[in-house]
Amino acid sequence: MLRRLPVAPPADSAGLKRVLGLGSLIALGVGGTIGAGLFSLTGIAAGSNAGPAVVISFALAAVACAFAGLCYGELAGMIPAAGSAYVYAYAALGELAGWVIGWDLVLEYTVGASAVSVSWARYMRSLLDGWGIHLAPRLMASPFEVVGMADGQPVHGIANLPAVFIIVAISVLLMRGIAGSARMNMLVVIIKLTVIAAVIGFGLPYIKMANYTPFIPPNTGTFGEYGLSGILRAAGTVFFAYLGFDAISTVAQETRNPGRDMPIGLMASLAICTAVYIAFSFVLTGLVNYHAMAGDAAPVATAIDQTPFGWLKAAVKLGIICGFLSVILVMLLGQSRVFFAMARDGLLPPLFGRTHAGWGTPVGCHLFFMVVTGGLAAFLPIEQLAHMTSIGTLLAFVIVCVGVIVLRRREPDRPRVFRVPGGAVIPLAGIASCLVMMVSLDGLTWLRLVGWLAIGMVVYGTYGMRHSRLATTRGKDMPAMRHTP
């Protein structure tokens, strides 16, 4: 018999404190979404795939997010519990589907946080160098990275200690309580939005209209190099820049009014981020010809050179550093809440399903991921694995959209605080759009996903399947037991 979680709101907050309002949810969504991807992926996608039509790519990615976001809103209102897509898949499609998407989300957040912490460390090194503070290069790079030459031999790094530092610092902040973390995130979001607005506002008068011609460069004959296929490939690439808005649903059990605020928070944060991305990419491709962006490690700096405002470079660096901080915070928050929900359901050891008596946070989850994420950031060149996060999120979105359709058929009379309009049209559109972008991603990204899910099936088969609370209760009152600390 298929094991499914009961579709019911939690009887209590499972030890988590309900302290978040609508403003905090929107700030978490914007903070987790607008990060380095805006500054780096825009140039990569424009130079290698879409040209000025990268604006369309951002819009396409946003449409796919919007379809999924509406579906998230409906399920969050029905099941306002920690765990996001994991809980929704578990309730709609059964335990195996829940495990797959939960395991997938854990990788998404872990690898994403590691990659962003490594990038944060690089920008901090650049900032410190500008202040005349020079740290030992070997202590700012992984053992797989060459930092110099000695006696004709390459010198490799030892460990990326700044990346570890920021992971530890934010983990400690999250352990101390969600309210303080939300306030810090709000401040960081205000700073980085101000910086982005400055780049857009000061850059607009210096746009060269010739850079928009041709707006959609003709395809070179290779899939993904300009033309329609290039726009699709770029949409899949820049989808990484939208990661984070879905993390709002991981804090449903810490939200004061989740049924009302979760759908609004999801869609409002997505709308803000989409407007920022489209405006920013429009200005960037107008300041610099897309051909010049191919292979440019700092396309935003190149664009700012087209204006007389040299101080903008320092402002952008500040915006990027702040962007990294909020993205790391939201990813570490999301991964801990998914792991927490999986442990509460018996699929992972009970240590991860407990909350601190005073702080009201899953300290065991935070400590575990502080070590794992910090270790990845210290010893691996994690940037290549960052592509994994895009396909992982797309898969989660597909499952959520499928879950809406399934639950409408299985439990049509279940109360829904928010209901996606249009019947099955929007969920089906979400499934189709996400699958199209998944197909456009490269084969290596797919292999990584399959490999990680294979590892997950081994863990599920050896532990989760036998310790699942649905397996051990055998029909007892699952909602009460599951949500009582």
Coordinates of C-alpha atoms in Angstrom, one line a residue:
M1 CA 0.0 0.0 0.0
L2 CA 1.3 3.5 -0.9
R3 CA 2.4 5.4 2.2
R4 CA 1.2 9.0 2.2
L5 CA 1.2 11.7 4.8
P6 CA -2.3 12.8 5.9
V7 CA -3.3 16.1 4.2
A8 CA -3.8 18.1 7.4
P9 CA -2.3 21.2 9.0
P10 CA 0.0 20.5 11.9
A11 CA -1.5 20.4 15.3
D12 CA 1.3 22.6 16.6
S13 CA 4.6 24.1 15.4
A14 CA 6.6 21.1 16.3
G15 CA 8.8 23.1 18.6
L16 CA 9.5 25.8 16.0
K17 CA 8.5 29.4 16.9
R18 CA 5.8 31.2 14.8
V19 CA 7.4 34.6 14.5
L20 CA 7.5 35.4 10.8
G21 CA 5.1 37.9 9.1
L22 CA 4.5 38.7 5.5
G23 CA 7.3 41.2 5.3
S24 CA 9.8 38.7 6.6
L25 CA 8.6 36.1 4.1
I26 CA 9.0 38.5 1.1
A27 CA 12.5 39.5 2.4
L28 CA 13.5 35.9 2.7
G29 CA 12.3 35.2 -0.8
V30 CA 14.1 38.2 -2.3
G31 CA 17.2 37.7 -0.1
G32 CA 17.5 34.0 -1.2
T33 CA 16.9 34.8 -4.8
I34 CA 18.8 37.9 -5.8
G35 CA 22.4 37.0 -5.4
A36 CA 25.6 36.5 -7.4
G37 CA 23.6 34.9 -10.2
L38 CA 22.3 38.3 -11.2
F39 CA 25.8 39.7 -11.6
S40 CA 27.5 36.7 -13.1
L41 CA 25.0 34.6 -15.0
T42 CA 23.5 37.5 -16.9
G43 CA 26.8 38.0 -18.8
I44 CA 27.4 34.3 -19.3
A45 CA 23.9 33.7 -20.7
A46 CA 24.0 36.8 -22.9
G47 CA 27.5 36.2 -24.3
S48 CA 27.2 32.5 -24.9
N49 CA 23.5 31.7 -25.5
A50 CA 20.9 34.4 -26.0
G51 CA 22.5 37.8 -26.7
P52 CA 20.3 40.7 -25.8
A53 CA 17.4 38.3 -25.8
V54 CA 18.6 37.1 -22.3
V55 CA 15.8 39.5 -21.2
I56 CA 13.4 37.0 -22.7
S57 CA 15.2 34.1 -21.0
F58 CA 14.8 35.7 -17.6
A59 CA 11.1 36.2 -18.4
L60 CA 10.7 32.6 -19.4
A61 CA 12.4 31.4 -16.3
A62 CA 10.1 33.7 -14.3
V63 CA 7.0 32.3 -16.0
A64 CA 8.0 28.7 -15.0
C65 CA 8.6 30.0 -11.5
A66 CA 5.2 31.7 -11.4
F67 CA 3.4 28.5 -12.5
A68 CA 5.2 26.6 -9.8
G69 CA 4.8 29.4 -7.2
L70 CA 1.0 29.4 -7.6
C71 CA 1.0 25.6 -7.0
Y72 CA 3.3 26.1 -4.0
G73 CA 0.8 28.6 -2.7
E74 CA -2.1 26.2 -2.9
L75 CA -0.3 23.4 -1.1
A76 CA 1.3 25.7 1.5
G77 CA -2.2 26.8 2.5
M78 CA -3.4 23.2 2.8
I79 CA -0.3 21.8 4.5
P80 CA 1.5 24.7 6.3
A81 CA 4.3 22.5 7.6
A82 CA 8.1 22.8 7.5
G83 CA 9.7 20.9 4.6
S84 CA 8.4 22.6 1.5
A85 CA 8.1 20.4 -1.6
Y86 CA 9.2 17.3 0.4
V87 CA 6.0 17.5 2.5
Y88 CA 3.8 18.3 -0.5
A89 CA 5.2 15.3 -2.5
Y90 CA 4.9 13.0 0.5
A91 CA 1.2 13.9 1.1
A92 CA 0.2 13.8 -2.6
L93 CA 2.4 11.2 -4.2
G94 CA 3.6 9.0 -1.4
E95 CA 6.7 8.4 0.7
L96 CA 9.0 7.4 -2.1
A97 CA 8.3 10.6 -4.1
G98 CA 8.7 12.6 -0.9
W99 CA 12.0 11.0 -0.2
V100 CA 13.3 11.6 -3.7
I101 CA 12.4 15.3 -3.7
G102 CA 13.6 15.8 -0.1
W103 CA 16.9 14.2 -0.9
D104 CA 17.1 16.3 -4.1
L105 CA 16.4 19.6 -2.1
V106 CA 19.1 18.8 0.4
L107 CA 21.6 18.6 -2.4
E108 CA 20.3 21.7 -4.0
Y109 CA 20.7 23.8 -0.8
T110 CA 23.9 22.2 0.4
V111 CA 25.8 22.6 -2.9
G112 CA 24.3 26.0 -3.5
A113 CA 25.4 27.3 -0.1
S114 CA 28.9 25.9 -0.6
A115 CA 29.3 27.4 -4.0
V116 CA 28.1 30.8 -2.9
S117 CA 30.4 30.8 0.2
V118 CA 33.4 30.1 -2.0
S119 CA 32.4 33.0 -4.2
W120 CA 31.8 35.2 -1.2
A121 CA 35.3 34.4 0.0
R122 CA 36.8 35.5 -3.4
Y123 CA 35.1 38.8 -3.3
M124 CA 36.1 39.4 0.3
R125 CA 39.7 38.6 -0.6
S126 CA 39.4 41.2 -3.4
L127 CA 37.9 43.7 -0.9
L128 CA 40.6 43.0 1.7
D129 CA 43.4 43.3 -0.9
G130 CA 42.0 46.8 -1.8
W131 CA 42.4 47.7 1.9
G132 CA 45.9 46.5 2.0
I133 CA 45.1 43.4 4.0
H134 CA 46.6 40.3 2.4
L135 CA 45.8 36.8 3.7
A136 CA 47.8 33.7 2.8
P137 CA 46.6 32.4 -0.6
R138 CA 46.9 28.8 0.4
L139 CA 44.4 29.4 3.2
M140 CA 41.8 30.8 0.8
A141 CA 41.8 28.0 -1.8
S142 CA 40.9 24.3 -1.9
P143 CA 43.6 21.6 -2.4
F144 CA 42.5 21.3 -6.0
E145 CA 43.3 24.9 -6.9
V146 CA 46.7 26.2 -7.9
V147 CA 47.6 29.5 -6.1
G148 CA 51.1 30.0 -7.4
M149 CA 54.4 28.4 -8.4
A150 CA 57.5 27.5 -6.3
D151 CA 60.7 26.1 -7.8
G152 CA 58.9 25.4 -11.0
Q153 CA 56.2 23.4 -9.3
P154 CA 52.5 24.4 -8.8
V155 CA 51.5 25.3 -5.2
H156 CA 48.0 24.2 -4.2
G157 CA 45.7 25.6 -1.6
I158 CA 45.2 24.0 1.8
A159 CA 41.6 25.0 2.7
N160 CA 39.3 27.9 1.9
L161 CA 39.0 29.2 5.5
P162 CA 37.0 32.4 4.7
A163 CA 34.3 30.3 3.1
V164 CA 34.2 28.1 6.2
F165 CA 34.1 31.2 8.4
I166 CA 31.0 32.6 6.7
I167 CA 29.2 29.2 6.8
V168 CA 29.9 28.9 10.5
A169 CA 28.9 32.5 11.3
I170 CA 25.6 32.2 9.5
S171 CA 24.9 28.8 10.9
V172 CA 25.4 30.1 14.5
L173 CA 23.0 33.0 13.7
L174 CA 20.4 30.6 12.4
M175 CA 20.8 28.4 15.5
R176 CA 20.1 31.3 17.8
G177 CA 16.7 32.0 16.3
I178 CA 14.7 32.7 13.2
A179 CA 13.6 36.2 14.2
G180 CA 17.1 37.6 14.5
S181 CA 18.1 35.9 11.2
A182 CA 15.1 37.5 9.5
R183 CA 16.1 40.9 10.7
M184 CA 19.6 40.6 9.5
N185 CA 18.3 39.3 6.1
M186 CA 16.0 42.3 5.8
L187 CA 18.9 44.8 6.3
V188 CA 21.0 42.9 3.7
V189 CA 18.2 42.9 1.2
I190 CA 17.7 46.6 1.5
I191 CA 21.4 47.2 0.9
K192 CA 21.6 45.1 -2.2
L193 CA 18.4 46.3 -3.8
T194 CA 19.7 49.9 -3.3
V195 CA 23.0 49.0 -5.1
I196 CA 21.1 47.3 -8.0
A197 CA 18.8 50.3 -8.4
A198 CA 21.9 52.5 -8.6
V199 CA 23.4 50.4 -11.4
I200 CA 20.2 50.5 -13.3
G201 CA 19.5 54.2 -12.8
F202 CA 23.0 55.5 -13.5
G203 CA 23.5 53.1 -16.4
L204 CA 20.3 53.9 -18.4
P205 CA 21.5 57.2 -19.9
Y206 CA 24.6 55.4 -21.3
I207 CA 22.9 52.6 -23.2
K208 CA 23.9 52.2 -26.8
M209 CA 20.8 51.1 -28.9
A210 CA 23.1 49.5 -31.4
N211 CA 24.0 46.8 -28.8
Y212 CA 20.4 45.5 -29.1
T213 CA 20.8 44.7 -32.8
P214 CA 20.1 41.9 -33.5
F215 CA 18.0 41.4 -30.4
I216 CA 17.8 37.6 -31.1
P217 CA 21.1 36.7 -32.8
P218 CA 20.7 33.9 -35.4
N219 CA 21.5 30.4 -34.3
T220 CA 25.0 29.2 -35.2
G221 CA 23.9 25.7 -36.1
T222 CA 24.6 24.4 -32.6
F223 CA 21.8 23.9 -30.1
G224 CA 22.0 26.5 -27.4
E225 CA 24.1 29.0 -29.3
Y226 CA 21.7 31.9 -30.0
G227 CA 18.4 31.7 -31.7
L228 CA 15.4 30.1 -30.0
S229 CA 17.4 27.2 -28.6
G230 CA 19.9 29.8 -27.2
I231 CA 17.0 31.6 -25.4
L232 CA 15.9 28.2 -23.9
R233 CA 19.4 27.2 -22.8
A234 CA 19.9 30.7 -21.3
A235 CA 16.6 30.3 -19.4
G236 CA 17.8 27.0 -18.0
T237 CA 21.1 28.7 -17.0
V238 CA 19.7 31.8 -15.4
F239 CA 17.1 29.7 -13.5
F240 CA 19.9 29.3 -11.0
A241 CA 19.4 33.0 -10.3
Y242 CA 15.8 32.3 -9.2
L243 CA 16.8 29.8 -6.6
G244 CA 15.6 30.9 -3.2
F245 CA 12.1 32.1 -3.6
D246 CA 10.8 28.5 -3.0
A247 CA 12.7 28.5 0.3
I248 CA 9.8 30.6 1.7
S249 CA 7.7 27.4 1.9
T250 CA 10.3 25.7 4.1
V251 CA 9.4 28.1 7.0
A252 CA 5.6 27.6 6.9
Q253 CA 5.7 26.3 10.5
E254 CA 7.4 29.4 11.7
T255 CA 4.9 31.8 10.0
R256 CA 2.2 33.4 12.0
N257 CA -0.5 33.2 9.3
P258 CA 0.8 30.7 6.7
G259 CA -2.4 30.1 4.9
R260 CA -2.7 33.7 3.9
D261 CA 0.9 34.9 3.9
M262 CA 2.7 32.0 2.2
P263 CA 1.0 32.4 -1.3
I264 CA 1.4 36.2 -1.1
G265 CA 5.0 36.0 0.0
L266 CA 5.9 33.6 -2.8
M267 CA 4.3 35.6 -5.6
A268 CA 5.4 39.0 -4.3
S269 CA 9.0 38.0 -3.9
L270 CA 9.0 36.4 -7.4
A271 CA 7.5 39.5 -8.9
I272 CA 10.1 41.8 -7.3
C273 CA 13.0 39.6 -8.4
T274 CA 11.7 39.2 -12.0
A275 CA 11.4 43.0 -12.4
V276 CA 14.9 43.5 -11.0
Y277 CA 16.4 40.8 -13.3
I278 CA 14.7 42.0 -16.5
A279 CA 15.7 45.7 -15.8
F280 CA 19.2 44.7 -14.9
S281 CA 19.8 42.5 -17.9
F282 CA 18.3 45.1 -20.2
V283 CA 20.7 47.8 -19.0
L284 CA 23.7 45.4 -19.0
T285 CA 23.3 44.3 -22.6
G286 CA 22.6 47.9 -23.6
L287 CA 25.9 49.1 -22.1
V288 CA 28.1 46.3 -23.5
N289 CA 27.7 44.3 -26.7
Y290 CA 26.9 40.7 -26.0
H291 CA 29.9 39.4 -27.9
A292 CA 32.2 41.2 -25.4
M293 CA 30.5 39.3 -22.5
A294 CA 31.5 35.9 -23.7
G295 CA 34.2 34.7 -21.3
D296 CA 34.2 37.9 -19.3
A297 CA 34.6 37.1 -15.6
A298 CA 33.3 40.5 -14.5
P299 CA 30.7 41.7 -17.1
V300 CA 29.1 44.1 -14.7
A301 CA 32.5 45.9 -14.1
T302 CA 32.9 46.0 -17.9
A303 CA 29.5 47.6 -18.2
I304 CA 30.2 50.2 -15.5
D305 CA 33.3 51.2 -17.4
Q306 CA 30.9 52.6 -20.1
T307 CA 29.8 55.2 -17.5
P308 CA 31.7 57.9 -15.8
F309 CA 30.8 56.6 -12.4
G310 CA 33.9 54.7 -11.1
W311 CA 32.4 54.5 -7.6
L312 CA 29.8 52.2 -9.0
K313 CA 32.3 49.4 -9.0
A314 CA 32.8 49.6 -5.3
A315 CA 29.0 49.7 -4.8
V316 CA 28.5 46.6 -7.0
K317 CA 31.1 44.8 -5.0
L318 CA 29.2 45.7 -1.8
G319 CA 26.0 44.6 -3.4
I320 CA 27.5 41.2 -4.4
I321 CA 28.9 40.6 -0.9
C322 CA 25.5 41.4 0.6
G323 CA 23.8 39.3 -2.0
F324 CA 26.0 36.3 -1.1
L325 CA 25.2 36.7 2.6
S326 CA 21.5 36.5 2.2
V327 CA 21.6 33.7 -0.3
I328 CA 23.8 31.6 2.1
L329 CA 21.4 32.4 5.0
V330 CA 18.3 31.3 3.1
M331 CA 20.0 28.1 1.7
L332 CA 21.2 27.0 5.1
L333 CA 17.8 27.8 6.5
G334 CA 16.0 25.8 3.8
Q335 CA 18.2 22.7 4.0
S336 CA 17.8 22.5 7.7
R337 CA 14.0 22.7 7.6
V338 CA 13.8 20.0 4.9
F339 CA 16.1 17.7 6.9
F340 CA 14.1 18.5 10.0
A341 CA 10.8 17.5 8.4
M342 CA 12.3 14.3 7.0
A343 CA 13.6 13.3 10.5
R344 CA 10.2 14.1 12.1
D345 CA 8.7 11.5 9.7
G346 CA 11.3 8.9 10.7
L347 CA 13.1 8.9 7.3
L348 CA 16.3 10.2 9.0
P349 CA 17.7 9.7 12.5
P350 CA 15.7 11.4 15.3
L351 CA 18.6 13.7 16.2
F352 CA 17.7 15.9 13.3
G353 CA 14.0 16.1 14.3
R354 CA 14.5 17.9 17.6
T355 CA 14.5 21.6 18.4
H356 CA 16.4 23.5 21.0
A357 CA 14.2 24.2 24.1
G358 CA 15.2 27.9 24.3
W359 CA 16.0 28.9 20.7
G360 CA 13.2 26.9 19.0
T361 CA 15.5 25.9 16.1
P362 CA 16.7 22.4 14.8
V363 CA 20.2 22.8 16.2
G364 CA 21.2 19.2 15.2
C365 CA 20.4 20.0 11.5
H366 CA 22.3 23.2 11.6
L367 CA 25.4 21.7 13.2
F368 CA 25.4 18.8 10.7
F369 CA 25.1 21.0 7.7
M370 CA 27.6 23.5 9.1
V371 CA 30.2 20.7 9.0
V372 CA 29.1 19.3 5.7
T373 CA 28.7 22.5 3.8
G374 CA 31.8 24.0 5.4
G375 CA 33.8 21.0 4.4
L376 CA 32.7 21.2 0.8
A377 CA 33.5 24.9 0.7
A378 CA 36.9 24.3 2.3
F379 CA 38.2 21.4 0.2
L380 CA 36.3 21.3 -3.1
P381 CA 36.2 23.6 -6.2
I382 CA 32.4 23.6 -5.7
E383 CA 31.5 26.0 -8.5
Q384 CA 31.1 23.3 -11.1
L385 CA 28.6 21.5 -8.9
A386 CA 26.5 24.7 -8.7
H387 CA 24.8 23.7 -12.0
M388 CA 23.2 20.9 -10.1
T389 CA 21.0 23.3 -8.1
S390 CA 19.1 24.4 -11.2
I391 CA 18.0 20.9 -12.2
G392 CA 17.2 20.0 -8.6
T393 CA 14.9 23.0 -8.2
L394 CA 13.2 22.3 -11.5
L395 CA 12.5 18.7 -10.5
A396 CA 11.0 20.0 -7.2
F397 CA 8.8 22.4 -9.1
V398 CA 7.5 19.6 -11.4
I399 CA 6.6 17.4 -8.4
V400 CA 4.8 20.3 -6.7
C401 CA 2.7 21.0 -9.8
V402 CA 1.9 17.3 -10.1
G403 CA 0.9 17.2 -6.4
V404 CA -1.7 20.0 -6.9
I405 CA -3.4 17.9 -9.7
V406 CA -3.3 14.7 -7.7
L407 CA -4.7 16.2 -4.5
R408 CA -7.5 18.0 -6.4
R409 CA -8.6 14.6 -7.7
R410 CA -8.1 12.6 -4.5
E411 CA -9.4 15.2 -2.0
P412 CA -11.5 17.7 -4.0
D413 CA -13.5 18.9 -0.9
R414 CA -10.5 19.6 1.2
P415 CA -10.5 23.3 2.3
R416 CA -8.0 25.4 0.4
V417 CA -7.1 28.9 1.7
F418 CA -5.7 29.7 -1.8
R419 CA -6.7 27.9 -5.0
V420 CA -4.8 28.1 -8.3
P421 CA -7.2 29.5 -10.9
G422 CA -7.9 27.8 -14.2
G423 CA -8.3 24.2 -13.1
A424 CA -5.4 22.1 -14.2
V425 CA -4.1 24.5 -16.8
I426 CA -1.5 26.3 -14.7
P427 CA -0.1 23.1 -13.0
L428 CA 0.2 21.5 -16.4
A429 CA 1.9 24.6 -17.8
G430 CA 4.3 24.5 -14.8
I431 CA 5.2 20.9 -15.5
A432 CA 5.7 21.5 -19.2
S433 CA 7.8 24.7 -18.8
C434 CA 10.0 23.2 -16.1
L435 CA 10.6 20.0 -18.2
V436 CA 11.5 22.0 -21.2
M437 CA 14.2 23.8 -19.2
M438 CA 15.4 20.6 -17.7
V439 CA 15.8 19.1 -21.1
S440 CA 17.8 22.1 -22.3
L441 CA 20.5 21.5 -19.6
D442 CA 23.7 19.6 -20.4
G443 CA 24.2 15.8 -19.9
L444 CA 26.7 16.1 -17.1
T445 CA 24.1 18.0 -15.0
W446 CA 21.7 15.1 -15.6
L447 CA 24.3 12.5 -14.6
R448 CA 25.0 14.3 -11.4
L449 CA 21.3 14.3 -10.5
V450 CA 20.9 10.6 -11.3
G451 CA 24.0 9.8 -9.3
W452 CA 22.8 11.7 -6.2
L453 CA 19.4 10.2 -6.4
A454 CA 20.9 6.7 -6.7
I455 CA 22.8 7.4 -3.4
G456 CA 19.6 8.6 -1.9
M457 CA 17.8 5.4 -2.8
V458 CA 20.5 3.4 -1.0
V459 CA 20.0 5.5 2.2
Y460 CA 16.2 5.2 1.9
G461 CA 16.4 1.4 1.4
T462 CA 18.7 0.8 4.3
Y463 CA 17.2 3.3 6.8
G464 CA 14.3 5.4 5.8
M465 CA 12.0 2.7 4.6
R466 CA 12.3 0.7 7.8
H467 CA 12.2 3.6 10.2
S468 CA 9.4 5.6 8.6
R469 CA 6.7 6.6 11.1
L470 CA 4.1 5.6 8.5
A471 CA 5.5 2.1 8.5
T472 CA 5.8 1.8 12.3
T473 CA 2.5 3.4 13.3
R474 CA 0.4 1.1 11.1
G475 CA -2.7 3.3 10.9
K476 CA -2.4 5.1 14.2
D477 CA -3.1 8.9 14.5
M478 CA -0.3 10.1 12.3
P479 CA -1.1 13.9 12.3
A480 CA -1.1 14.2 16.1
M481 CA 2.0 12.0 16.5
R482 CA 4.0 13.6 13.7
H483 CA 3.5 17.2 14.9
T484 CA 3.8 16.7 18.6
P485 CA 7.4 17.4 19.9

